[in-house]
Short mmCIF file of C-alpha atoms and ligand atoms in Angstrom, two decimals:
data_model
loop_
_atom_site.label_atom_id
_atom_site.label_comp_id
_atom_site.label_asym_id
_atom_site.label_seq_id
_atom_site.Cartn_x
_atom_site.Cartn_y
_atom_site.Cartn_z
CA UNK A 5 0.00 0.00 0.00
CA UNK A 6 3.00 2.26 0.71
CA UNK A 7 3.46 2.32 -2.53
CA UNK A 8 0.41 2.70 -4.64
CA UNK A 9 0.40 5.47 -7.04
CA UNK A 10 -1.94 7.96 -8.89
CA UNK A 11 -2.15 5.79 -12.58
CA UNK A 12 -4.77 8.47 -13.44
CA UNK A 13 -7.79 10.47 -12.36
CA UNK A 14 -11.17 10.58 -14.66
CA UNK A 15 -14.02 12.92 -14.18
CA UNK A 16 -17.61 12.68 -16.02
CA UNK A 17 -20.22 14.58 -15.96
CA UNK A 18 -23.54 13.45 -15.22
CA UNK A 19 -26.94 15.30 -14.70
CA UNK A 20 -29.15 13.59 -12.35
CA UNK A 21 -33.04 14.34 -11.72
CA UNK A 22 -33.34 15.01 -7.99
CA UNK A 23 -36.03 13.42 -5.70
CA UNK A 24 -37.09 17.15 -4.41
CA UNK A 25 -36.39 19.75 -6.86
CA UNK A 26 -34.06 22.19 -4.73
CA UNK A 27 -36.57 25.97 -4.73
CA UNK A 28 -34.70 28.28 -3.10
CA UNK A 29 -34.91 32.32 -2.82
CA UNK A 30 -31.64 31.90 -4.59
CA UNK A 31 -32.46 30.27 -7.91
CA UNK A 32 -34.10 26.56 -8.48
CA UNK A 33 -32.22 23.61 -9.25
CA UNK A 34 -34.70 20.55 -10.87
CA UNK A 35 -31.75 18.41 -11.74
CA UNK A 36 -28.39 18.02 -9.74
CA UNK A 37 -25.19 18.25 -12.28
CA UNK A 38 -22.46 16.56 -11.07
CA UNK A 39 -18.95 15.75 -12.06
CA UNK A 40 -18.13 12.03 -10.63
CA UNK A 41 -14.18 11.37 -9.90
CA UNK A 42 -12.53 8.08 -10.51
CA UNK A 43 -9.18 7.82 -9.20
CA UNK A 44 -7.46 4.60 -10.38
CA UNK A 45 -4.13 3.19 -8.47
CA UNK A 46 -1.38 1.75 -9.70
CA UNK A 47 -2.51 -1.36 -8.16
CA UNK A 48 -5.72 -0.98 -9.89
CA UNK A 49 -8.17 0.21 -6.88
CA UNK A 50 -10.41 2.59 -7.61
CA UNK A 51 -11.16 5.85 -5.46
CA UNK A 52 -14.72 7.70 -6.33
CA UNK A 53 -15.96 10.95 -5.42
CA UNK A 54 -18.54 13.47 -6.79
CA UNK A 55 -18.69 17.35 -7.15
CA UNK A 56 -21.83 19.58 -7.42
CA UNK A 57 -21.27 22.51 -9.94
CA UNK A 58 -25.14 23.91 -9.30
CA UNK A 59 -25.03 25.05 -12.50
CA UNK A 60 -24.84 22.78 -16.02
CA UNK A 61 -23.71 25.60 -17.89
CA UNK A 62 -20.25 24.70 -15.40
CA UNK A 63 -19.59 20.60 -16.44
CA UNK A 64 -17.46 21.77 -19.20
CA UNK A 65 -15.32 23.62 -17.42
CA UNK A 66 -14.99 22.00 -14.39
CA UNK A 67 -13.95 18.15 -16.37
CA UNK A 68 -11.41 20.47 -18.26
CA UNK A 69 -9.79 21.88 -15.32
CA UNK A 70 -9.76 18.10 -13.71
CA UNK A 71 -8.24 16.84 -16.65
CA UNK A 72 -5.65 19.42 -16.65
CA UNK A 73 -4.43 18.50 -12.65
CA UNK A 74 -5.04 14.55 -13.15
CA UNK A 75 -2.08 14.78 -15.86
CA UNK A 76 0.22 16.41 -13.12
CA UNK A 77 -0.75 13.53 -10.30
CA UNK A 78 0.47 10.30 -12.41
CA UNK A 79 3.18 8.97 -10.64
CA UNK A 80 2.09 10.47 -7.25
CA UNK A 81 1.23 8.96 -3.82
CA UNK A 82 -2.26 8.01 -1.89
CA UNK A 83 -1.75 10.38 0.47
CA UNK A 84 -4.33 13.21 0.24
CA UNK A 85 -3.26 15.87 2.62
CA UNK A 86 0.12 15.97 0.62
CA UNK A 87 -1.42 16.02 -2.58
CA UNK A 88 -3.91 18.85 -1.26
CA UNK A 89 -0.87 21.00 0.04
CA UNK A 90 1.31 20.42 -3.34
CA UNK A 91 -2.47 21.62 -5.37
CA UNK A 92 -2.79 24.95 -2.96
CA UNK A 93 1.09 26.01 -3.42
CA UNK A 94 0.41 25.40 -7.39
CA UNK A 95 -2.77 27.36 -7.57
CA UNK A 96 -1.73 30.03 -5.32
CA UNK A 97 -1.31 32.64 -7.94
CA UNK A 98 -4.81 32.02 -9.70
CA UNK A 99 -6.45 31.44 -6.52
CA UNK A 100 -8.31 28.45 -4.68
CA UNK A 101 -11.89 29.69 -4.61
CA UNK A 102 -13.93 28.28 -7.01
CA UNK A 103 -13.70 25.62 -9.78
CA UNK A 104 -10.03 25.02 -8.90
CA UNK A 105 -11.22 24.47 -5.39
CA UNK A 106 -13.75 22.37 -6.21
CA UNK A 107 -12.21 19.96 -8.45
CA UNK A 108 -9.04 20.11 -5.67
CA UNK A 109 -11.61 18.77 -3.15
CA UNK A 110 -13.26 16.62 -5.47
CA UNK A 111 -9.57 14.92 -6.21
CA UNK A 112 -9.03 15.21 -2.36
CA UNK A 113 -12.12 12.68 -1.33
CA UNK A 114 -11.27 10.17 -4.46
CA UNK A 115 -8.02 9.98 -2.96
CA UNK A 116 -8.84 8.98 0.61
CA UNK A 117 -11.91 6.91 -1.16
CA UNK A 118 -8.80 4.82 -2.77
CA UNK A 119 -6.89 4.83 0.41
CA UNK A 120 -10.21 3.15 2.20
CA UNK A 121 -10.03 0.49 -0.52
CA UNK A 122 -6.55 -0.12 -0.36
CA UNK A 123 -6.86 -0.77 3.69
CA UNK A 124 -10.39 -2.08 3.65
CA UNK A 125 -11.22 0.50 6.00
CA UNK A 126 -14.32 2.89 6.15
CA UNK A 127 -12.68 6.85 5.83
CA UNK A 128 -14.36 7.55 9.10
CA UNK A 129 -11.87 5.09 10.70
CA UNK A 130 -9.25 6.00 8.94
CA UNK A 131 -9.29 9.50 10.53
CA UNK A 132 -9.72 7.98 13.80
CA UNK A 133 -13.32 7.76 13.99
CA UNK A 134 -16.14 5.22 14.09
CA UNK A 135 -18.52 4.02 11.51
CA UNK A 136 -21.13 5.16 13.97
CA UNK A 137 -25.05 6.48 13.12
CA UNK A 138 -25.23 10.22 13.52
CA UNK A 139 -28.06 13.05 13.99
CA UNK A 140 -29.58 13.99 10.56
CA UNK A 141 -32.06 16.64 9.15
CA UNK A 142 -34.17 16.35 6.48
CA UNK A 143 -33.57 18.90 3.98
CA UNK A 144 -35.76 20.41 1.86
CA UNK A 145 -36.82 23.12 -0.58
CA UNK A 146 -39.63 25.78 -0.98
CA UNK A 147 -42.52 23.85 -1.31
CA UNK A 148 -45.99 23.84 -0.12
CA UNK A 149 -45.57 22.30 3.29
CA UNK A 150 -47.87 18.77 3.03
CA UNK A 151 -47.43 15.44 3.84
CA UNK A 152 -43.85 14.94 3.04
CA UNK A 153 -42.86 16.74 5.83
CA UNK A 154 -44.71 14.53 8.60
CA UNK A 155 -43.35 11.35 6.97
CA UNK A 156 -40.51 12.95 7.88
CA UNK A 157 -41.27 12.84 11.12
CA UNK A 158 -42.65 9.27 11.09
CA UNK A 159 -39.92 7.54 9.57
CA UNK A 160 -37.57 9.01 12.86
CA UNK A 161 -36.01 12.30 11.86
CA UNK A 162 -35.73 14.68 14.37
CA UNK A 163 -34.92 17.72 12.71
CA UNK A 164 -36.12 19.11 9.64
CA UNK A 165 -35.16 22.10 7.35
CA UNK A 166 -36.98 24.45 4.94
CA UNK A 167 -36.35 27.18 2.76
CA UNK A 168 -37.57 30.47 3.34
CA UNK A 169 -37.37 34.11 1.35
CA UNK A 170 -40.46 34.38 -0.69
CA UNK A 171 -40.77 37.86 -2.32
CA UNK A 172 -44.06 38.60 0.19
CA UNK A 173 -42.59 38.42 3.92
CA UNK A 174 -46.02 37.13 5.01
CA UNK A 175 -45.47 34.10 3.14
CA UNK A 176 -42.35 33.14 5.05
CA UNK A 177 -44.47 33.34 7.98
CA UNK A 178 -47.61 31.28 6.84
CA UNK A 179 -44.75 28.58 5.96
CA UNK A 180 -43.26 28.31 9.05
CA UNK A 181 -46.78 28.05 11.10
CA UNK A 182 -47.79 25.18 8.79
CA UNK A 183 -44.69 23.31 8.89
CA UNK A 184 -44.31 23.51 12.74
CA UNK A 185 -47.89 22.71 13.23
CA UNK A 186 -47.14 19.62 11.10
CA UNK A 187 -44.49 18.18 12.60
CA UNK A 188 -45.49 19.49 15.92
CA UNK A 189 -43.42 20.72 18.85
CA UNK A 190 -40.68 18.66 19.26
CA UNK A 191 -38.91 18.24 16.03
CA UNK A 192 -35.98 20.89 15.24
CA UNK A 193 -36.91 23.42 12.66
CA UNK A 194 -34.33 25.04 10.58
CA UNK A 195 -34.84 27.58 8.18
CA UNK A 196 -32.18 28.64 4.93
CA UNK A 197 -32.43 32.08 3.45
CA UNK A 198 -29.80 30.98 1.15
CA UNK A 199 -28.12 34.66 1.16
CA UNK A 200 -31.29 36.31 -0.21
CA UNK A 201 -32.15 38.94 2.10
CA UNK A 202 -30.47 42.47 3.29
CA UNK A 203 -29.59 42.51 7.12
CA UNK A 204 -32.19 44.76 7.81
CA UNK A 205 -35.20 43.06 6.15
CA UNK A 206 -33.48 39.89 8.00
CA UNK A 207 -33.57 41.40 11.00
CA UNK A 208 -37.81 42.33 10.35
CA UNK A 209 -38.12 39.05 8.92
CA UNK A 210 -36.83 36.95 11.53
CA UNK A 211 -38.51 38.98 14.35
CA UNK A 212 -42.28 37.82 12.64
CA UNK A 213 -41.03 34.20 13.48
CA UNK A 214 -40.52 34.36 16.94
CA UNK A 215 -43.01 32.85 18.29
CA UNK A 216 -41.99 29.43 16.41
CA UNK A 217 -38.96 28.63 18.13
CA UNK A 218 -37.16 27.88 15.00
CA UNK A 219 -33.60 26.39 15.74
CA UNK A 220 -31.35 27.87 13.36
CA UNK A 221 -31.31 30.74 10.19
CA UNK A 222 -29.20 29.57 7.70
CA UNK A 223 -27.27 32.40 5.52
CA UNK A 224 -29.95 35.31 6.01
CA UNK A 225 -27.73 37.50 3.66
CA UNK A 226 -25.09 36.90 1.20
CA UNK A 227 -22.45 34.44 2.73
CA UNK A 228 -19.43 36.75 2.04
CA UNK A 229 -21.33 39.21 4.51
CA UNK A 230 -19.71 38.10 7.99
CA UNK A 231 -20.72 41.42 9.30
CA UNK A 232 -24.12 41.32 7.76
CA UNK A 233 -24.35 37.88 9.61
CA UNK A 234 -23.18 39.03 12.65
CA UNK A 235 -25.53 42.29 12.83
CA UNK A 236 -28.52 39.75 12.06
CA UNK A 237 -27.22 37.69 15.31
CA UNK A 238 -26.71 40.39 17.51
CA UNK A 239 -29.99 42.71 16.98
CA UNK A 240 -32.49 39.54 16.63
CA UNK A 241 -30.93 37.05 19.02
CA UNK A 242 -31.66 34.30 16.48
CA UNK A 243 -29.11 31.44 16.53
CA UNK A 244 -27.37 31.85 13.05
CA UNK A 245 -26.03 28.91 10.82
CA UNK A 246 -23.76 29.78 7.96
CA UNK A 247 -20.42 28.33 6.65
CA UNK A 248 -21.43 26.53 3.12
CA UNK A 249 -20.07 28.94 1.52
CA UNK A 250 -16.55 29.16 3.05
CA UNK A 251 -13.71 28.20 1.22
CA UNK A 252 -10.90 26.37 2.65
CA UNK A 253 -10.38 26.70 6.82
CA UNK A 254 -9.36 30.61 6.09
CA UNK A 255 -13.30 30.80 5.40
CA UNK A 256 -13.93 29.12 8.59
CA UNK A 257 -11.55 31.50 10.17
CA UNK A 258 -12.71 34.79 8.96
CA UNK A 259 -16.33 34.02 10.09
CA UNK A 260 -15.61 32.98 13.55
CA UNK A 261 -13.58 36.47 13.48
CA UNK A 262 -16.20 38.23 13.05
CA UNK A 263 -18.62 36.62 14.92
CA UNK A 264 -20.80 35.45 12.52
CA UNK A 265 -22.80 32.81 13.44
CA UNK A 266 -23.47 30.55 16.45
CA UNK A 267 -23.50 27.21 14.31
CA UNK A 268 -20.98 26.22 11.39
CA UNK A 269 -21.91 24.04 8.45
CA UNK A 270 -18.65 22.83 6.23
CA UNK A 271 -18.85 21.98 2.70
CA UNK A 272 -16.55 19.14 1.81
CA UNK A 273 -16.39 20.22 -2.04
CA UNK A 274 -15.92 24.23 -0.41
CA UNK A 275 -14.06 23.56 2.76
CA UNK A 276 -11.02 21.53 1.19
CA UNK A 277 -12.01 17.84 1.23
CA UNK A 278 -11.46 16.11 4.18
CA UNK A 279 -8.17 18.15 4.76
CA UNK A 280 -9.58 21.36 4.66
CA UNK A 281 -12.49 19.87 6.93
CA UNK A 282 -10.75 18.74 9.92
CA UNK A 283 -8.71 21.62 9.89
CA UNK A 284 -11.75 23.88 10.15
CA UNK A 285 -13.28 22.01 12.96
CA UNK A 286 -10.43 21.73 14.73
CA UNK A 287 -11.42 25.83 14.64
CA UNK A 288 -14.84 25.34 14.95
CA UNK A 289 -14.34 22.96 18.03
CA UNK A 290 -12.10 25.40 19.65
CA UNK A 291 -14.50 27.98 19.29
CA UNK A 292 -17.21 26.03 20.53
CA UNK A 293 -19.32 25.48 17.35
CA UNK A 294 -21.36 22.71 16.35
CA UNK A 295 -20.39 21.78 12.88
CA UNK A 296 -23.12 20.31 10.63
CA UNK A 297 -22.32 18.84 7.31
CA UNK A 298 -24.05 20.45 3.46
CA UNK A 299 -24.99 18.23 0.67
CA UNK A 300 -22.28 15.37 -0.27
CA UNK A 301 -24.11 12.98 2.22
CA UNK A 302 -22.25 10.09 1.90
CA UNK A 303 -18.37 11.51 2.39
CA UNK A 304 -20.00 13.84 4.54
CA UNK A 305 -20.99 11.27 7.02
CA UNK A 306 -17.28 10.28 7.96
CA UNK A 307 -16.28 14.04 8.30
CA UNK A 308 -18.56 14.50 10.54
CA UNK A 309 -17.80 10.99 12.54
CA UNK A 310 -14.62 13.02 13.20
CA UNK A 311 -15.85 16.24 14.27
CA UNK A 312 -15.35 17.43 18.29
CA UNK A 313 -18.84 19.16 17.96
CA UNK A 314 -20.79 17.32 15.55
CA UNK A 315 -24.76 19.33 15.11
CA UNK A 316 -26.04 17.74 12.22
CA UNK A 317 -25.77 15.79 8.97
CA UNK A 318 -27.75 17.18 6.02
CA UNK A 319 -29.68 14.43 4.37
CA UNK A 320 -30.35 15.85 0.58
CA UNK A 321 -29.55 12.95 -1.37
CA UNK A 322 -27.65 14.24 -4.49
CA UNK A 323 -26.00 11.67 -6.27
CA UNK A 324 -28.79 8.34 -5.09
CA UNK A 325 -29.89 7.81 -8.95
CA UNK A 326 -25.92 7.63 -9.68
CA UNK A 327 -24.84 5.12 -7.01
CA UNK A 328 -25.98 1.42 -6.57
CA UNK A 329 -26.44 1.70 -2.42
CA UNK A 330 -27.72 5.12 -1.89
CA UNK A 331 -27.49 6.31 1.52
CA UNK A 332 -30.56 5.75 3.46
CA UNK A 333 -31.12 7.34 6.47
CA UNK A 334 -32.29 4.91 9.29
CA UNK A 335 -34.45 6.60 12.42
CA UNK A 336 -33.39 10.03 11.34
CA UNK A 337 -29.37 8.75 11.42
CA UNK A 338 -26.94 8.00 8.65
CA UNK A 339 -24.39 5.62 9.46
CA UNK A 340 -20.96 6.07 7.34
CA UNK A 341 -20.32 3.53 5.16
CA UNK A 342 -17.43 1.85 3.69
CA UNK A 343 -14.91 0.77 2.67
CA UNK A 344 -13.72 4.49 1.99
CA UNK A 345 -16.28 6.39 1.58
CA UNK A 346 -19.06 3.56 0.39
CA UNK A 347 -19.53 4.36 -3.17
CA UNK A 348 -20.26 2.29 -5.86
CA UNK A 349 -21.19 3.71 -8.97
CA UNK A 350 -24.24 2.24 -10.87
CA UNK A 351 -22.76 2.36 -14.76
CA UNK A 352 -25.96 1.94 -16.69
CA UNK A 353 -27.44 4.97 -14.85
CA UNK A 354 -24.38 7.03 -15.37
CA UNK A 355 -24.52 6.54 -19.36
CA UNK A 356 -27.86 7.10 -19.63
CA UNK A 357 -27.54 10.47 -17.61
CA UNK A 358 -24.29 11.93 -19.23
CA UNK A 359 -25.28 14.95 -20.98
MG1 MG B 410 -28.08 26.33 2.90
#
C-alpha cells in the first residue's frame, strides 16, 4: 500500500433528476449536475468521489480543469493531505476559490476513497473515527408544506429544514406556522435564506417568526457578509447557521472572526475535502461550534464521525440515482459507510444520464 500510485484520475459529468427539486430564494435547481471522480491506483483500486457545480452551464469547465491536474498527479502517492498542500502552493497565484477548489476537493475525497479500498477500512476510521449512526435533518426546498414533511417525522427524523425568502414576507411566515404545526413541537426546525435577504429586512423578517422557536437561520444574507451575519445575530438574538459557503479553513476562520454565526456548516467540495475539513473544525471545536455537514451525504458522514462538535448531517440525497447503495437514512441517522467512503457507482445509470 505504501506504494500505490496515482495511474490516473477521470471525471464525467452526469446530470441527475433530484427526488425534491431544490426551490430556493436563490435560484431553483430541478436536476443536480455533477462531475463524478474516478481515481485509479497503480494497483488498480479505484477511489470515487462526486462534485456539485449547481449550475450545467459549469460541467465543461470544471472536467477540463480536472483533466488538466489529473495529468500532473500520475506517478504520485495516496496520500491526500500531501497532494492537497502540493495543489494549494500550485494554484496560489490564480487562486483556490472556485472551480479550482472544487475539483481540488473533489480529487481530495477520491483519494482517501482509494486509500479506504486499499486498507479495507471505512474513511471515518481511517481519521480515527467510528462508523457510527449520527443526527440527521431532512432537507428540503420551498414547497408547499404537506405530507412529506410529517413522513418525515414518522420515519424518525428529528430535525427538519426548509427554505424560506419568498418575495411577500407574510409568506415566510404562513410557511413556518404550517410546517411547525405539522411536525409538531418537538422536532428541530431550521430555516435557509440561502443569502437572499439584506440585514435589515433579515432582522424584520426573523422577528415575525418568533413565536416558532425555530432552531437555526441559515445564511440570512449573502455568505461573504460576515458582518451582515453578525448584525442579524446580535440585533435579533436568532441562533445563526452559515459556513457553506466558506472556502478552505481561512473561510472558517474569517467568520468565527467576526462573529458570525453561532453554528458552522462545512462543505466538503468548499471547505477543502477532508483536509480542509478537519482543519476547520479543529477551529470550529475550539470555538465552541457545532459543525453540521451540506450536501455530499455520503463523504459527509465520515467528516462529521470526526468532528469534536458534531450538530447535524444534512440528508439531501444528491447523487442516489448515480450510485448502486444510496445512503438511506435509518431513524433520522446515517451511518458512514465503507470501505472508503461507500460508493459504488451504478454504470448503466451514469450513461444514460451523461449529458
Ligand atoms: Mg443552505
Amino acid at each position: 500500500m505504501g506504494n500505490e500510485k496515482i495511474a490516473r484520475v477521470r471525471a464525467r459529468p452526469v446530470v441527475v433528476p433530484m427526488a425534491r427539486p431544490l426551490r430556493t430564494a436563490s435560484g431553483a435547481v430541478a436536476d443536480a449536475p455533477l462531475v463524478l471522480f474516478d481515481l485509479v491506483t497503480s494497483g488498480g483500486v479505484t477511489g470515487r468521489s462526486y462534485i456539485f457545480a449547481y449550475d450545467a452551464a459549469l460541467l465543461p469547465a470544471l472536467v477540463s480543469v480536472a483533466d488538466g491536474i489529473a495529468e500532473s498527479l500520475t506517478g504520485r502517492s495516496v496520500a491526500p493531505a500531501r497532494r492537497m498542500w502540493e495543489l494549494q502552493d500550485r494554484f496560489r497565484l490564480p487562486g483556490m476559490q472556485g472551480l479550482v477548489g472544487m475539483v481540488v476537493s473533489g480529487i481530495e475525497m477520491a483519494l482517501w476513497d482509494a486509500l479506504g479500498h486499499l486498507t479495507a477500512k471505512p474513511v471515518a476510521t481511517l481519521l480515527g473515527g467510528e462508523p457510527v449512526p449520527l443526527r440527521a435533518y431532512d432537507s428540503y426546498g420551498m414547497a408547499e408544506p404537506g405530507q412529506e414533511l410529517k413522513d418525515s417525522v414518522d420515519a424518525g427524523f428529528r430535525g427538519v429544514k426548509i427554505k424560506l425568502g419568498y418575495p411577500d414576507a407574510r409568506r415566510d411566515v404562513e410557511v413556518v406556522s404550517r410546517v411547525r404545526e405539522i411536525i409538531g413541537p418537538e422536532v428541530a426546525l431550521m430555516v435557509d435564506y440561502n443569502q437572499s435577504l439584506t440585514p435589515q429586512e433579515a432582522r424584520r423578517r426573523i422577528d415575525s417568526l418568533r413565536e416558532f422557536d425555530l432552531y437555526w437561520i441559515e445564511e440570512p444574507v449573502p455568505a461573504e457578509d460576515l458582518a451582515g451575519h453578525a448584525y442579524v445575530r446580535r440585533t435579533t438574538g436568532a441562533m445563526i447557521q452559515t459556513g457553506e459557503n466558506w472556502w478552505f479553513p481561512e473561510g472558517c476562520r474569517a467568520a468565527i472572526a467576526a462573529g458570525a454565526c453561532d453554528f458552522a456548516m462545512f462543505d466538503l467540495m468548499k471547505i477543502g475535502g477532508f483536509t480542509g475539513w478537519t482543519l476547520a473544525a479543529g477551529q470550529a471545536g475550539a470555538a465552541s461550534l457545532p459543525v453540521s455537514s451540506h450536501l455530499f451525504v455520503e463523504a459527509s458522514a465520515h467528516a462529521m464521525a470526526v468532528t469534536p462538535s458534531p450538530g447535524w448531517v444534512e440528508y439531501l440525497d444528491l447523487a442516489g440515482p448515480v450510485v448502486r447503495e444510496p445512503c438511506r437514512p435509518v431513524d433520522g441517522h446515517i451511518t458512514p459507510k465503507g470501505p472508503g467512503l461507500g460508493i459504488t457507482w451504478d454504470e448503466d445509470a451514469i450513461e444514460r444520464l451523461s449529458p
